[in-house]
CSV table of C-alpha atoms and ligand atoms in Angstrom, one decimal:
chain,number,residue,atom,x,y,z
P,85,MET,CA,0.0,0.0,0.0
P,86,ASP,CA,1.2,3.4,-0.9
P,87,LYS,CA,2.0,5.8,2.0
P,88,LEU,CA,2.1,9.5,2.7
P,89,ILE,CA,3.6,11.3,5.5
P,90,HIS,CA,3.2,14.7,7.0
P,91,ALA,CA,6.2,16.2,8.7
P,92,THR,CA,7.6,19.3,10.2
P,93,ALA,CA,11.0,20.8,10.6
P,94,ASP,CA,12.6,23.9,12.1
P,95,GLY,CA,10.2,24.4,15.0
P,96,GLY,CA,7.1,23.8,12.7
P,97,THR,CA,8.0,26.7,10.2
P,98,VAL,CA,8.8,24.0,7.5
P,99,ARG,CA,6.1,21.6,6.4
P,100,VAL,CA,7.0,18.4,4.5
P,101,LEU,CA,4.6,16.1,2.7
P,102,ALA,CA,6.1,13.1,1.1
P,103,ALA,CA,4.5,10.2,-0.6
P,104,ILE,CA,5.3,7.0,-2.5
P,105,THR,CA,2.7,6.6,-5.2
P,106,THR,CA,3.8,3.6,-7.3
P,107,ASP,CA,0.6,1.7,-6.9
P,108,VAL,CA,-1.6,4.8,-7.4
P,109,VAL,CA,0.0,5.6,-10.7
P,110,ALA,CA,0.2,1.9,-11.6
P,111,GLU,CA,-3.6,1.7,-11.1
P,112,ALA,CA,-4.2,4.9,-13.2
P,113,VAL,CA,-2.0,3.5,-16.1
P,114,CYS,CA,-3.9,0.2,-15.9
P,115,ARG,CA,-7.3,1.8,-16.1
P,116,HIS,CA,-6.7,4.6,-18.8
P,117,GLN,CA,-5.3,3.9,-22.3
P,118,MET,CA,-2.5,6.4,-22.4
P,119,SER,CA,0.9,7.1,-24.2
P,120,PRO,CA,4.0,6.8,-21.9
P,121,THR,CA,4.3,10.7,-22.0
P,122,ALA,CA,0.6,11.0,-20.9
P,123,SER,CA,1.2,8.4,-18.2
P,124,ALA,CA,4.1,10.0,-16.7
P,125,ALA,CA,2.5,13.4,-16.7
P,126,LEU,CA,-0.9,12.1,-15.1
P,127,GLY,CA,1.2,10.3,-12.5
P,128,ARG,CA,3.0,13.4,-11.6
P,129,VAL,CA,-0.3,15.4,-11.3
P,130,LEU,CA,-2.0,12.6,-9.3
P,131,THR,CA,0.9,12.7,-6.9
P,132,GLY,CA,1.1,16.4,-6.6
P,133,THR,CA,-2.7,16.5,-5.9
P,134,LEU,CA,-2.3,13.9,-3.2
P,135,LEU,CA,0.3,15.8,-1.5
P,136,MET,CA,-1.6,19.1,-1.8
P,137,ALA,CA,-5.0,17.6,-0.6
P,138,SER,CA,-3.3,16.2,2.5
P,139,THR,CA,-2.9,19.8,3.6
P,140,LEU,CA,-6.6,20.6,3.4
P,141,LYS,CA,-8.1,22.0,6.6
P,142,ASP,CA,-11.5,23.7,5.7
P,143,PHE,CA,-12.3,21.8,2.5
P,144,ASP,CA,-12.9,18.1,1.8
P,145,ARG,CA,-11.4,17.8,-1.8
P,146,LEU,CA,-8.8,19.4,-4.0
P,147,SER,CA,-8.2,19.2,-7.7
P,148,ILE,CA,-5.3,20.1,-9.9
P,149,LYS,CA,-6.6,21.0,-13.4
P,150,ILE,CA,-4.0,21.8,-16.1
P,151,ASP,CA,-5.8,23.3,-19.0
P,152,SER,CA,-3.0,23.3,-21.8
P,153,ASN,CA,-2.4,23.0,-25.4
P,154,GLY,CA,1.0,22.3,-24.0
P,155,PRO,CA,2.9,19.0,-24.6
P,156,ILE,CA,1.1,17.4,-21.7
P,157,GLY,CA,-2.3,18.6,-22.8
P,158,GLY,CA,-5.3,18.9,-20.4
P,159,ILE,CA,-5.1,16.9,-17.2
P,160,ILE,CA,-7.3,16.9,-14.2
P,161,ALA,CA,-6.9,14.9,-10.8
P,162,GLU,CA,-9.0,15.2,-7.7
P,163,ALA,CA,-8.0,14.1,-4.3
P,164,THR,CA,-9.7,13.9,-0.8
P,165,ARG,CA,-8.2,14.6,2.5
P,166,ASP,CA,-8.3,11.0,3.3
P,167,GLY,CA,-5.9,9.9,0.7
P,168,THR,CA,-7.8,8.9,-2.4
P,169,VAL,CA,-7.2,10.3,-5.8
P,170,ARG,CA,-8.6,9.9,-9.3
P,171,GLY,CA,-7.7,11.6,-12.6
P,172,TYR,CA,-7.3,11.5,-16.2
P,173,VAL,CA,-5.7,13.1,-19.3
P,174,LYS,CA,-8.2,14.9,-21.5
P,175,ASN,CA,-6.1,15.5,-24.5
P,176,PRO,CA,-2.6,14.1,-24.5
P,177,ASP,CA,-1.8,15.2,-28.1
P,178,ALA,CA,-2.4,18.9,-28.0
P,179,ASP,CA,0.2,21.7,-27.9
P,180,GLY,CA,0.7,25.4,-27.0
P,181,GLU,CA,0.1,27.4,-23.8
P,182,GLY,CA,-2.3,27.0,-20.9
P,183,THR,CA,-3.4,27.5,-17.3
P,184,PHE,CA,-2.5,25.6,-14.0
P,185,TYR,CA,-5.5,25.6,-11.6
P,186,VAL,CA,-5.9,24.5,-7.9
P,187,ILE,CA,-9.4,24.1,-6.8
P,188,ARG,CA,-10.6,23.4,-3.3
P,189,GLU,CA,-14.2,22.3,-2.6
P,190,SER,CA,-16.4,21.0,0.1
P,191,GLY,CA,-19.8,19.7,1.0
P,192,PHE,CA,-20.3,17.7,-2.2
P,193,ASP,CA,-21.2,14.5,-0.7
P,194,ILE,CA,-23.6,15.7,1.9
P,195,GLY,CA,-25.3,18.0,-0.7
P,196,LEU,CA,-24.1,21.3,0.9
P,197,HIS,CA,-21.8,22.5,-1.7
P,198,ARG,CA,-19.9,25.7,-0.8
P,199,ASP,CA,-18.4,28.1,-3.4
P,200,PRO,CA,-15.1,26.4,-4.4
P,201,TYR,CA,-11.7,28.3,-3.9
P,202,VAL,CA,-10.0,28.5,-7.3
P,203,GLY,CA,-6.5,29.8,-7.8
P,204,SER,CA,-4.7,29.8,-11.1
P,205,VAL,CA,-1.3,30.8,-12.8
P,206,PRO,CA,-0.3,30.5,-16.3
P,207,ILE,CA,1.8,27.5,-17.2
P,208,VAL,CA,5.5,28.4,-16.9
P,209,SER,CA,7.4,25.3,-17.5
P,210,GLY,CA,5.2,22.4,-18.6
P,211,GLU,CA,7.0,20.3,-15.7
P,212,VAL,CA,4.3,19.8,-13.3
P,213,ALA,CA,6.5,20.0,-10.3
P,214,GLU,CA,7.9,23.4,-11.4
P,215,ASP,CA,4.4,24.6,-12.2
P,216,LEU,CA,3.0,23.6,-8.7
P,217,ALA,CA,5.8,25.4,-7.0
P,218,TYR,CA,5.3,28.3,-9.2
P,219,TYR,CA,1.6,28.3,-8.3
P,220,LEU,CA,2.1,28.0,-4.6
P,221,ALA,CA,4.7,31.1,-4.6
P,222,LYS,CA,2.6,33.2,-6.9
P,223,SER,CA,-1.1,32.4,-6.0
P,224,GLU,CA,-0.8,31.3,-2.4
P,225,GLN,CA,2.5,33.1,-1.4
P,226,ILE,CA,4.0,29.9,0.0
P,227,PRO,CA,7.6,29.4,-0.9
P,228,SER,CA,7.7,25.8,-1.8
P,229,ALA,CA,10.0,23.2,-3.3
P,230,VAL,CA,8.3,20.3,-5.2
P,231,LEU,CA,9.8,17.0,-6.6
P,232,LEU,CA,7.8,14.7,-8.5
P,233,GLY,CA,8.8,11.6,-10.3
P,234,VAL,CA,7.4,8.7,-12.3
P,235,LEU,CA,9.6,6.0,-13.7
P,236,LEU,CA,8.1,3.9,-16.4
P,237,ARG,CA,9.3,0.7,-18.3
P,238,ASN,CA,8.4,-1.0,-21.5
P,239,SER,CA,6.7,-4.1,-20.1
P,240,GLU,CA,4.2,-4.8,-17.4
P,241,PRO,CA,4.0,-3.6,-14.8
P,242,TYR,CA,4.6,-0.4,-16.7
P,243,VAL,CA,5.2,1.8,-13.7
P,244,LYS,CA,8.3,1.0,-11.9
P,245,ALA,CA,8.4,3.9,-9.3
P,246,ALA,CA,6.5,7.0,-8.5
P,247,GLY,CA,6.5,9.5,-5.7
P,248,GLY,CA,6.7,13.0,-4.6
P,249,VAL,CA,7.9,15.6,-1.9
P,250,LEU,CA,6.4,19.0,-1.2
P,251,VAL,CA,8.3,21.4,1.3
P,252,GLN,CA,6.5,24.5,2.3
P,253,MET,CA,7.7,27.4,4.2
P,254,MET,CA,5.2,28.4,6.8
P,255,PRO,CA,5.0,32.0,8.3
P,256,GLY,CA,8.0,32.8,10.3
P,257,ALA,CA,10.3,30.5,8.3
P,258,ASN,CA,13.9,31.2,8.0
P,259,GLU,CA,14.3,32.6,4.4
P,260,HIS,CA,17.6,31.0,4.0
P,261,ILE,CA,16.1,27.6,4.5
P,262,ILE,CA,14.2,27.4,1.2
P,263,THR,CA,17.5,28.3,-0.7
P,264,MET,CA,19.2,25.6,1.4
P,265,ILE,CA,16.5,23.0,0.4
P,266,GLU,CA,16.6,24.0,-3.2
P,267,ASP,CA,20.4,23.5,-3.1
P,268,THR,CA,19.9,20.0,-1.4
P,269,ILE,CA,17.3,19.1,-4.0
P,270,ALA,CA,19.3,20.1,-6.9
P,271,HIS,CA,22.2,17.9,-5.8
P,272,ALA,CA,20.1,14.9,-4.6
P,273,PRO,CA,19.8,11.7,-6.5
P,274,HIS,CA,16.8,11.2,-8.7
P,275,LEU,CA,13.5,10.5,-6.7
P,276,THR,CA,12.6,7.5,-8.7
P,277,THR,CA,16.1,6.0,-8.4
P,278,VAL,CA,15.7,5.9,-4.6
P,279,ILE,CA,12.1,4.8,-4.7
P,280,THR,CA,13.1,1.9,-7.0
P,281,GLU,CA,15.6,1.0,-4.4
P,282,GLY,CA,12.9,0.7,-1.8
P,283,ALA,CA,12.7,4.2,-0.2
P,284,THR,CA,10.1,5.1,2.1
P,285,PRO,CA,8.3,8.5,2.3
P,286,LYS,CA,10.5,9.3,5.3
P,287,ASP,CA,13.5,8.7,3.1
P,288,LEU,CA,12.0,11.1,0.4
P,289,ALA,CA,11.7,13.6,3.1
P,290,LYS,CA,15.3,13.1,4.2
P,291,LEU,CA,16.4,13.4,0.5
P,292,ALA,CA,14.8,17.0,0.4
P,293,LEU,CA,15.8,18.2,3.7
P,294,GLY,CA,19.5,16.9,3.8
P,295,GLU,CA,20.9,17.4,7.2
P,296,MET,CA,17.8,19.1,8.8
P,297,ASP,CA,16.0,17.2,11.5
P,298,PHE,CA,12.3,16.6,11.1
P,299,GLU,CA,9.5,15.1,12.8
P,300,VAL,CA,6.9,12.9,11.4
P,301,LEU,CA,3.4,13.9,12.6
P,302,GLU,CA,1.3,11.4,10.6
P,303,GLU,CA,1.4,8.5,8.2
P,304,SER,CA,-1.6,7.5,6.1
P,305,ASP,CA,-2.4,5.2,3.1
P,306,VAL,CA,-3.1,6.7,-0.3
P,307,ALA,CA,-4.8,5.0,-3.2
P,308,PHE,CA,-6.3,5.7,-6.6
P,309,LYS,CA,-10.1,5.3,-5.9
P,310,CYS,CA,-13.0,6.9,-7.8
P,311,ASN,CA,-16.4,7.5,-6.3
P,312,CYS,CA,-18.4,6.4,-9.3
P,313,SER,CA,-20.9,3.6,-8.9
P,314,MET,CA,-23.7,1.6,-10.7
P,315,GLU,CA,-26.0,3.7,-8.6
P,316,ARG,CA,-24.5,7.0,-9.9
P,317,ALA,CA,-24.7,5.7,-13.5
P,318,ARG,CA,-28.5,5.0,-13.0
P,319,THR,CA,-29.0,8.3,-11.6
P,320,LEU,CA,-27.2,10.0,-14.5
P,321,ILE,CA,-29.2,7.9,-17.0
P,322,ALA,CA,-32.4,8.8,-15.4
P,323,ALA,CA,-31.6,12.6,-15.4
P,324,LEU,CA,-31.6,12.4,-19.2
P,325,GLY,CA,-35.5,12.2,-19.1
P,326,PRO,CA,-38.0,9.7,-20.1
P,327,ALA,CA,-38.0,10.5,-23.7
P,328,GLU,CA,-34.2,10.0,-24.1
P,329,VAL,CA,-34.3,6.7,-21.8
P,330,GLY,CA,-37.3,5.5,-23.8
P,331,SER,CA,-35.4,5.8,-27.1
P,332,MET,CA,-32.2,4.2,-25.5
P,333,LEU,CA,-34.5,1.2,-24.6
P,334,GLU,CA,-36.0,0.9,-28.1
P,335,GLU,CA,-33.0,1.6,-30.2
P,336,ASP,CA,-30.2,0.0,-28.1
P,337,ASN,CA,-32.0,-2.2,-25.7
P,338,GLY,CA,-29.7,-0.8,-23.0
P,339,ALA,CA,-27.2,2.0,-22.1
P,340,VAL,CA,-23.4,2.0,-21.7
P,341,MET,CA,-21.7,4.5,-19.6
P,342,SER,CA,-18.0,4.9,-19.1
P,343,CYS,CA,-16.5,7.0,-16.1
P,344,GLY,CA,-14.1,9.7,-17.3
P,345,PHE,CA,-12.1,9.6,-14.1
P,346,CYS,CA,-11.4,6.0,-14.0
P,347,SER,CA,-12.6,4.3,-17.3
P,348,GLU,CA,-14.9,1.9,-15.3
P,349,VAL,CA,-17.8,0.8,-17.7
P,350,TYR,CA,-21.4,0.5,-16.4
P,351,GLN,CA,-23.8,-1.4,-18.6
P,352,LEU,CA,-27.6,-1.0,-18.0
P,353,ASP,CA,-29.7,-3.6,-19.6
P,354,GLU,CA,-33.4,-3.4,-20.6
P,355,ASP,CA,-34.8,-4.1,-17.3
P,356,ASP,CA,-32.6,-1.4,-15.7
P,357,LEU,CA,-34.0,1.1,-18.2
P,358,LYS,CA,-37.6,-0.1,-17.7
P,359,LYS,CA,-37.1,0.2,-14.0
P,360,ILE,CA,-35.8,3.9,-14.5
P,361,LEU,CA,-39.0,4.6,-16.7
P,362,THR,CA,-41.2,3.3,-14.2
P,363,THR,CA,-39.7,5.1,-11.2
P,364,GLU,CA,-39.3,8.4,-13.0
P,365,GLY,CA,-42.8,8.2,-14.7
V,441,ZN,ZN1,-15.1,6.4,-11.9
């Protein structure tokens, strides 16, 4: 099971999130048909989203959305505070410029949806880790260092290693520390090399912090998990209205729905559609 840790250093003024996400990314790659480039990009976004979501306080869910005509195209990932993430690549083949969004939401599952908090910056590098660090510095005024890595291979299992570290300077942090951490990171071995060798999230934190002492506050499981279900598929079909459902029944003797976030396919047969028509009518 993939793990994520929440740690602090320098009297709590430095916050460190570190995660191994090899299984998370493997699950995403297994579910979605993607090119290696798209797989690597989505893997980084899923990892970055999990790291960011673990810092949520007043919201339940955090999404990172990259709307780009750039080499990695459009990507969306949504993670909950309790360590689940889902996501997909919208358009792996596009190219040009774009926008990097971070969206915080709450109240969805209990029907009390608050206005989401949305922040965005233009894409500056096309490297997810650099764009996330740029977003945090510009949009949220949190000086940050971000490392995200995905290592793929040519045969199954395609994902050899994946993980990430996010270091944030909290108010009152010594301004020299971010420079020191950036320097440590610049000279550190590749994240995916140490993960391949069996590194834990704590080892990743150590890799980013160098000689600095740190304290692990929490360790939790993380997983690729979607909240779609047959129940939700039925509700979505029912929402199309009796006329549309009736024509699905007549013309196709059923309906097929595929979840964009996880590629799960839901097949509704004649009886399912008839039941929708009688309940709705
Ligand atoms: Zn799904």
